Amino acid sequence: MPVFAIIPVSLLFLVVYLLVSSSTSNAQHVRRSEFPDNFLFGTAISAYQVEGGYLEDGKGLSNWDVFSHIPGNIKNNENGDIADDSYHLFWEDAEIAHSLGVNAYRFSISWARILPRGRFGEVNPGGIEFYNKVIDNLLLRGIEPFVTIHHFDHPQELGDRFGGWLSPLMQEEFVLLAETCFKSFGDRVKYWTTINEPNMFAEMGYVRGDFAPARCSQPFGNCSAGNSDKEPFIVVHNMLLAHAKAVKLYREQFQPKQGGSIGIVAHTHMYEPLRDVESDHQAVDRVLAFTGGWVFDPVVFGDYPPEMRQYHRSELPWFSAEETEYVKGSIDFIGINHYSTLYAKDCIHSPCVSGGDHFIRGFAYTTGERDGILIGEPTGVQRFYVVPRGMEKIVDHVSKRYKNIPIYVTENGYSPPLAVPNLVHDVNRIEFHKGYLAALARAIRKGADVRGYFIWSLMDNFEWAGGYSSRFGLYHVDRATMERVPKLSAKWFRHFLANRRTMIATRTEASAAVM
Ligand code: NOJ
């Protein structure tokens, strides 16, 4: 029998891929051994995007349950009622993660599953039991749970009663959620992040109005209520205070016994000057301060970036002296979600127009295009281009600005352009991760204290307003059967983690790599 007759088709694709990539001169070399032995390599997901089970075992309605049920809010009117059904298939998810060889698994807690009515009701035992099972299943397989306490979804009742994150009342609500998590899971969870991407949550929900609760004002978006100039600052302020109060509690009452660490995660694109002029270099610094710096400066230094203070006077809230005390230094590590790089052009001395694919942030106009040429290959997500060098630059920037604080890359991932039909033979995703990992290894060699890297995502899932059209997963999910089907990239990641060659110099090594 010819040998290829007994090799599974996907393995054959991997062999072919390895052979082809070995002959491509610009292919990236990267190996597991370029990262420290105790480095965390994992995959990331969030509750609403994968769990489903939306009203099971005592879970209450969340803001996203309500938002996604309103026709017109989500592409194709899809929702997360079932999502990837991880509520029922969590053991299978732990198993596929284990089969990849990861040593960490990032997931988030559904607030409405644990505290369906916030402080207005009781802790839901069904929710605690569910996450206990998830955590125990991971640990049984030698995988560290890396837990996000809040990732965009919260009980709808908190929105209805007092306006959710627009109100300072949300701070105590969040502290109760965090306390419940530390008490229930902190004996086993050693990596916590409080809130995922306050900056993106504010931009999407309160500047542009594309995410729950869809608040905004013209010219940023078309919403029935909201104020895009003011509300995002209030929302992030409440989130940062909530974060800092939860960390204070953790440090005083839980960390000494439980011994874990805690951080916060922000959305961090990298930026490069559109033109090689001083004002565009300054625009890059400004936009970095107005995005990641908006979240990280307060929790490291105790106040918003000076670049923001200079331009936003009345809208940008102040921390009182007492608040500054506990906000400052309220992280053990920084989490960055990094996907792409854009050009930035100064809008203080030069005229700029906003709209379409262009946004003005930090008085800088950001775009993926210079003289008709894109900064990198386009992906399936608007303004996400493939620019591996950006990973080295953003890590460098964060590491320098925040005095070499430990960093986890809590998300990095690729969704192919919608027109790309092939679901599982995702060579582009492999190239993406190899390029970004090689850049990350360079940043580490230059001295950045990076301690982990999580691929977004373990499997295709509900991409917020985009519904199920994005495909970030290492696994494809058959939406009719919920079967998790490994893509070529899952096999590549497994080989990478096993420290087998991911880029080979000769054909002999190519065969050895997949045997
Ligand atoms: C960031 C968010 O944390 C996550 O929820 C989202 O799905 C990914 N980026 C991809 O857009």
mmCIF file with all atom_site columns, N, CA, C and O in Angstrom, residues 107-137:
data_model
loop_
_atom_site.group_PDB
_atom_site.id
_atom_site.type_symbol
_atom_site.label_atom_id
_atom_site.label_alt_id
_atom_site.label_comp_id
_atom_site.label_asym_id
_atom_site.label_entity_id
_atom_site.label_seq_id
_atom_site.pdbx_PDB_ins_code
_atom_site.Cartn_x
_atom_site.Cartn_y
_atom_site.Cartn_z
_atom_site.occupancy
_atom_site.B_iso_or_equiv
_atom_site.pdbx_formal_charge
_atom_site.auth_seq_id
_atom_site.auth_comp_id
_atom_site.auth_asym_id
_atom_site.auth_atom_id
_atom_site.pdbx_PDB_model_num
ATOM 1   N N  . PHE A 1 107 ? -10.156 31.789 30.335 1.00 0.00 ? 107 PHE A N  1
ATOM 2   C CA . PHE A 1 107 ? -11.612 31.845 30.141 1.00 0.00 ? 107 PHE A CA 1
ATOM 3   C C  . PHE A 1 107 ? -12.169 32.889 31.093 1.00 0.00 ? 107 PHE A C  1
ATOM 4   O O  . PHE A 1 107 ? -11.480 33.344 32.004 1.00 0.00 ? 107 PHE A O  1
ATOM 5   N N  . SER A 1 108 ? -13.425 33.281 30.857 1.00 0.00 ? 108 SER A N  1
ATOM 6   C CA . SER A 1 108 ? -14.004 34.286 31.756 1.00 0.00 ? 108 SER A CA 1
ATOM 7   C C  . SER A 1 108 ? -15.223 33.734 32.462 1.00 0.00 ? 108 SER A C  1
ATOM 8   O O  . SER A 1 108 ? -15.808 32.731 32.050 1.00 0.00 ? 108 SER A O  1
ATOM 9   N N  . ILE A 1 109 ? -15.576 34.414 33.531 1.00 0.00 ? 109 ILE A N  1
ATOM 10  C CA . ILE A 1 109 ? -16.730 34.049 34.350 1.00 0.00 ? 109 ILE A CA 1
ATOM 11  C C  . ILE A 1 109 ? -17.960 34.790 33.830 1.00 0.00 ? 109 ILE A C  1
ATOM 12  O O  . ILE A 1 109 ? -17.906 35.997 33.585 1.00 0.00 ? 109 ILE A O  1
ATOM 13  N N  . SER A 1 110 ? -19.056 34.075 33.657 1.00 0.00 ? 110 SER A N  1
ATOM 14  C CA . SER A 1 110 ? -20.306 34.751 33.319 1.00 0.00 ? 110 SER A CA 1
ATOM 15  C C  . SER A 1 110 ? -20.876 35.311 34.634 1.00 0.00 ? 110 SER A C  1
ATOM 16  O O  . SER A 1 110 ? -21.290 34.550 35.508 1.00 0.00 ? 110 SER A O  1
ATOM 17  N N  . TRP A 1 111 ? -20.873 36.616 34.720 1.00 0.00 ? 111 TRP A N  1
ATOM 18  C CA . TRP A 1 111 ? -21.328 37.298 35.956 1.00 0.00 ? 111 TRP A CA 1
ATOM 19  C C  . TRP A 1 111 ? -22.763 36.858 36.300 1.00 0.00 ? 111 TRP A C  1
ATOM 20  O O  . TRP A 1 111 ? -23.085 36.541 37.442 1.00 0.00 ? 111 TRP A O  1
ATOM 21  N N  . ALA A 1 112 ? -23.610 36.817 35.269 1.00 0.00 ? 112 ALA A N  1
ATOM 22  C CA . ALA A 1 112 ? -25.030 36.492 35.494 1.00 0.00 ? 112 ALA A CA 1
ATOM 23  C C  . ALA A 1 112 ? -25.242 35.025 35.865 1.00 0.00 ? 112 ALA A C  1
ATOM 24  O O  . ALA A 1 112 ? -26.330 34.624 36.289 1.00 0.00 ? 112 ALA A O  1
ATOM 25  N N  . ARG A 1 113 ? -24.199 34.195 35.718 1.00 0.00 ? 113 ARG A N  1
ATOM 26  C CA . ARG A 1 113 ? -24.311 32.799 36.144 1.00 0.00 ? 113 ARG A CA 1
ATOM 27  C C  . ARG A 1 113 ? -23.984 32.681 37.639 1.00 0.00 ? 113 ARG A C  1
ATOM 28  O O  . ARG A 1 113 ? -24.501 31.820 38.342 1.00 0.00 ? 113 ARG A O  1
ATOM 29  N N  . ILE A 1 114 ? -23.101 33.570 38.113 1.00 0.00 ? 114 ILE A N  1
ATOM 30  C CA . ILE A 1 114 ? -22.648 33.504 39.505 1.00 0.00 ? 114 ILE A CA 1
ATOM 31  C C  . ILE A 1 114 ? -23.539 34.360 40.410 1.00 0.00 ? 114 ILE A C  1
ATOM 32  O O  . ILE A 1 114 ? -23.934 33.961 41.498 1.00 0.00 ? 114 ILE A O  1
ATOM 33  N N  . LEU A 1 115 ? -23.820 35.563 39.945 1.00 0.00 ? 115 LEU A N  1
ATOM 34  C CA . LEU A 1 115 ? -24.660 36.495 40.718 1.00 0.00 ? 115 LEU A CA 1
ATOM 35  C C  . LEU A 1 115 ? -25.726 37.042 39.754 1.00 0.00 ? 115 LEU A C  1
ATOM 36  O O  . LEU A 1 115 ? -25.589 38.160 39.247 1.00 0.00 ? 115 LEU A O  1
ATOM 37  N N  . PRO A 1 116 ? -26.778 36.256 39.519 1.00 0.00 ? 116 PRO A N  1
ATOM 38  C CA . PRO A 1 116 ? -27.742 36.610 38.462 1.00 0.00 ? 116 PRO A CA 1
ATOM 39  C C  . PRO A 1 116 ? -28.352 38.000 38.636 1.00 0.00 ? 116 PRO A C  1
ATOM 40  O O  . PRO A 1 116 ? -28.701 38.646 37.642 1.00 0.00 ? 116 PRO A O  1
ATOM 41  N N  . ARG A 1 117 ? -28.435 38.472 39.912 1.00 0.00 ? 117 ARG A N  1
ATOM 42  C CA . ARG A 1 117 ? -29.033 39.790 40.150 1.00 0.00 ? 117 ARG A CA 1
ATOM 43  C C  . ARG A 1 117 ? -28.063 40.714 40.883 1.00 0.00 ? 117 ARG A C  1
ATOM 44  O O  . ARG A 1 117 ? -28.473 41.670 41.541 1.00 0.00 ? 117 ARG A O  1
ATOM 45  N N  . GLY A 1 118 ? -26.787 40.400 40.796 1.00 0.00 ? 118 GLY A N  1
ATOM 46  C CA . GLY A 1 118 ? -25.812 41.218 41.516 1.00 0.00 ? 118 GLY A CA 1
ATOM 47  C C  . GLY A 1 118 ? -26.107 41.200 43.002 1.00 0.00 ? 118 GLY A C  1
ATOM 48  O O  . GLY A 1 118 ? -26.477 40.168 43.559 1.00 0.00 ? 118 GLY A O  1
ATOM 49  N N  . ARG A 1 119 ? -25.963 42.380 43.618 1.00 0.00 ? 119 ARG A N  1
ATOM 50  C CA . ARG A 1 119 ? -26.204 42.458 45.060 1.00 0.00 ? 119 ARG A CA 1
ATOM 51  C C  . ARG A 1 119 ? -27.680 42.356 45.435 1.00 0.00 ? 119 ARG A C  1
ATOM 52  O O  . ARG A 1 119 ? -28.031 42.319 46.599 1.00 0.00 ? 119 ARG A O  1
ATOM 53  N N  . PHE A 1 120 ? -28.533 42.368 44.396 1.00 0.00 ? 120 PHE A N  1
ATOM 54  C CA . PHE A 1 120 ? -29.981 42.318 44.674 1.00 0.00 ? 120 PHE A CA 1
ATOM 55  C C  . PHE A 1 120 ? -30.481 40.886 44.802 1.00 0.00 ? 120 PHE A C  1
ATOM 56  O O  . PHE A 1 120 ? -31.679 40.639 44.936 1.00 0.00 ? 120 PHE A O  1
ATOM 57  N N  . GLY A 1 121 ? -29.592 39.920 44.734 1.00 0.00 ? 121 GLY A N  1
ATOM 58  C CA . GLY A 1 121 ? -30.003 38.514 44.856 1.00 0.00 ? 121 GLY A CA 1
ATOM 59  C C  . GLY A 1 121 ? -28.890 37.710 45.489 1.00 0.00 ? 121 GLY A C  1
ATOM 60  O O  . GLY A 1 121 ? -27.940 38.260 46.049 1.00 0.00 ? 121 GLY A O  1
ATOM 61  N N  . GLU A 1 122 ? -29.020 36.409 45.367 1.00 0.00 ? 122 GLU A N  1
ATOM 62  C CA . GLU A 1 122 ? -28.072 35.491 46.020 1.00 0.00 ? 122 GLU A CA 1
ATOM 63  C C  . GLU A 1 122 ? -27.025 34.989 45.025 1.00 0.00 ? 122 GLU A C  1
ATOM 64  O O  . GLU A 1 122 ? -27.215 35.074 43.822 1.00 0.00 ? 122 GLU A O  1
ATOM 65  N N  . VAL A 1 123 ? -25.974 34.401 45.579 1.00 0.00 ? 123 VAL A N  1
ATOM 66  C CA . VAL A 1 123 ? -25.008 33.675 44.739 1.00 0.00 ? 123 VAL A CA 1
ATOM 67  C C  . VAL A 1 123 ? -25.729 32.434 44.203 1.00 0.00 ? 123 VAL A C  1
ATOM 68  O O  . VAL A 1 123 ? -26.462 31.770 44.929 1.00 0.00 ? 123 VAL A O  1
ATOM 69  N N  . ASN A 1 124 ? -25.534 32.130 42.913 1.00 0.00 ? 124 ASN A N  1
ATOM 70  C CA . ASN A 1 124 ? -26.195 30.972 42.310 1.00 0.00 ? 124 ASN A CA 1
ATOM 71  C C  . ASN A 1 124 ? -25.309 29.727 42.427 1.00 0.00 ? 124 ASN A C  1
ATOM 72  O O  . ASN A 1 124 ? -24.266 29.654 41.774 1.00 0.00 ? 124 ASN A O  1
ATOM 73  N N  . PRO A 1 125 ? -25.726 28.752 43.229 1.00 0.00 ? 125 PRO A N  1
ATOM 74  C CA . PRO A 1 125 ? -24.872 27.561 43.416 1.00 0.00 ? 125 PRO A CA 1
ATOM 75  C C  . PRO A 1 125 ? -24.591 26.844 42.100 1.00 0.00 ? 125 PRO A C  1
ATOM 76  O O  . PRO A 1 125 ? -23.508 26.280 41.917 1.00 0.00 ? 125 PRO A O  1
ATOM 77  N N  . GLY A 1 126 ? -25.541 26.877 41.166 1.00 0.00 ? 126 GLY A N  1
ATOM 78  C CA . GLY A 1 126 ? -25.337 26.224 39.865 1.00 0.00 ? 126 GLY A CA 1
ATOM 79  C C  . GLY A 1 126 ? -24.141 26.823 39.128 1.00 0.00 ? 126 GLY A C  1
ATOM 80  O O  . GLY A 1 126 ? -23.365 26.108 38.486 1.00 0.00 ? 126 GLY A O  1
ATOM 81  N N  . GLY A 1 127 ? -23.985 28.130 39.237 1.00 0.00 ? 127 GLY A N  1
ATOM 82  C CA . GLY A 1 127 ? -22.873 28.816 38.569 1.00 0.00 ? 127 GLY A CA 1
ATOM 83  C C  . GLY A 1 127 ? -21.541 28.425 39.198 1.00 0.00 ? 127 GLY A C  1
ATOM 84  O O  . GLY A 1 127 ? -20.556 28.152 38.509 1.00 0.00 ? 127 GLY A O  1
ATOM 85  N N  . ILE A 1 128 ? -21.520 28.386 40.538 1.00 0.00 ? 128 ILE A N  1
ATOM 86  C CA . ILE A 1 128 ? -20.274 28.029 41.237 1.00 0.00 ? 128 ILE A CA 1
ATOM 87  C C  . ILE A 1 128 ? -19.883 26.605 40.861 1.00 0.00 ? 128 ILE A C  1
ATOM 88  O O  . ILE A 1 128 ? -18.719 26.312 40.568 1.00 0.00 ? 128 ILE A O  1
ATOM 89  N N  . GLU A 1 129 ? -20.898 25.729 40.826 1.00 0.00 ? 129 GLU A N  1
ATOM 90  C CA . GLU A 1 129 ? -20.617 24.332 40.518 1.00 0.00 ? 129 GLU A CA 1
ATOM 91  C C  . GLU A 1 129 ? -20.028 24.202 39.102 1.00 0.00 ? 129 GLU A C  1
ATOM 92  O O  . GLU A 1 129 ? -19.076 23.453 38.873 1.00 0.00 ? 129 GLU A O  1
ATOM 93  N N  . PHE A 1 130 ? -20.606 24.973 38.175 1.00 0.00 ? 130 PHE A N  1
ATOM 94  C CA . PHE A 1 130 ? -20.108 24.895 36.792 1.00 0.00 ? 130 PHE A CA 1
ATOM 95  C C  . PHE A 1 130 ? -18.625 25.269 36.717 1.00 0.00 ? 130 PHE A C  1
ATOM 96  O O  . PHE A 1 130 ? -17.808 24.525 36.167 1.00 0.00 ? 130 PHE A O  1
ATOM 97  N N  . TYR A 1 131 ? -18.264 26.405 37.291 1.00 0.00 ? 131 TYR A N  1
ATOM 98  C CA . TYR A 1 131 ? -16.859 26.829 37.175 1.00 0.00 ? 131 TYR A CA 1
ATOM 99  C C  . TYR A 1 131 ? -15.925 25.935 38.001 1.00 0.00 ? 131 TYR A C  1
ATOM 100 O O  . TYR A 1 131 ? -14.770 25.753 37.650 1.00 0.00 ? 131 TYR A O  1
ATOM 101 N N  . ASN A 1 132 ? -16.458 25.351 39.092 1.00 0.00 ? 132 ASN A N  1
ATOM 102 C CA . ASN A 1 132 ? -15.631 24.380 39.824 1.00 0.00 ? 132 ASN A CA 1
ATOM 103 C C  . ASN A 1 132 ? -15.272 23.213 38.914 1.00 0.00 ? 132 ASN A C  1
ATOM 104 O O  . ASN A 1 132 ? -14.137 22.746 38.900 1.00 0.00 ? 132 ASN A O  1
ATOM 105 N N  . LYS A 1 133 ? -16.272 22.783 38.135 1.00 0.00 ? 133 LYS A N  1
ATOM 106 C CA . LYS A 1 133 ? -16.009 21.649 37.243 1.00 0.00 ? 133 LYS A CA 1
ATOM 107 C C  . LYS A 1 133 ? -14.990 22.034 36.178 1.00 0.00 ? 133 LYS A C  1
ATOM 108 O O  . LYS A 1 133 ? -14.095 21.267 35.846 1.00 0.00 ? 133 LYS A O  1
ATOM 109 N N  . VAL A 1 134 ? -15.147 23.240 35.614 1.00 0.00 ? 134 VAL A N  1
ATOM 110 C CA . VAL A 1 134 ? -14.210 23.694 34.577 1.00 0.00 ? 134 VAL A CA 1
ATOM 111 C C  . VAL A 1 134 ? -12.788 23.720 35.148 1.00 0.00 ? 134 VAL A C  1
ATOM 112 O O  . VAL A 1 134 ? -11.854 23.157 34.570 1.00 0.00 ? 134 VAL A O  1
ATOM 113 N N  . ILE A 1 135 ? -12.643 24.359 36.303 1.00 0.00 ? 135 ILE A N  1
ATOM 114 C CA . ILE A 1 135 ? -11.316 24.520 36.911 1.00 0.00 ? 135 ILE A CA 1
ATOM 115 C C  . ILE A 1 135 ? -10.709 23.160 37.245 1.00 0.00 ? 135 ILE A C  1
ATOM 116 O O  . ILE A 1 135 ? -9.549  22.869 36.930 1.00 0.00 ? 135 ILE A O  1
ATOM 117 N N  . ASP A 1 136 ? -11.514 22.285 37.860 1.00 0.00 ? 136 ASP A N  1
ATOM 118 C CA . ASP A 1 136 ? -10.991 20.969 38.243 1.00 0.00 ? 136 ASP A CA 1
ATOM 119 C C  . ASP A 1 136 ? -10.600 20.148 37.022 1.00 0.00 ? 136 ASP A C  1
ATOM 120 O O  . ASP A 1 136 ? -9.590  19.444 37.031 1.00 0.00 ? 136 ASP A O  1
ATOM 121 N N  . ASN A 1 137 ? -11.417 20.258 35.973 1.00 0.00 ? 137 ASN A N  1
ATOM 122 C CA . ASN A 1 137 ? -11.087 19.531 34.741 1.00 0.00 ? 137 ASN A CA 1
ATOM 123 C C  . ASN A 1 137 ? -9.774  19.984 34.146 1.00 0.00 ? 137 ASN A C  1
ATOM 124 O O  . ASN A 1 137 ? -9.004  19.172 33.637 1.00 0.00 ? 137 ASN A O  1
#
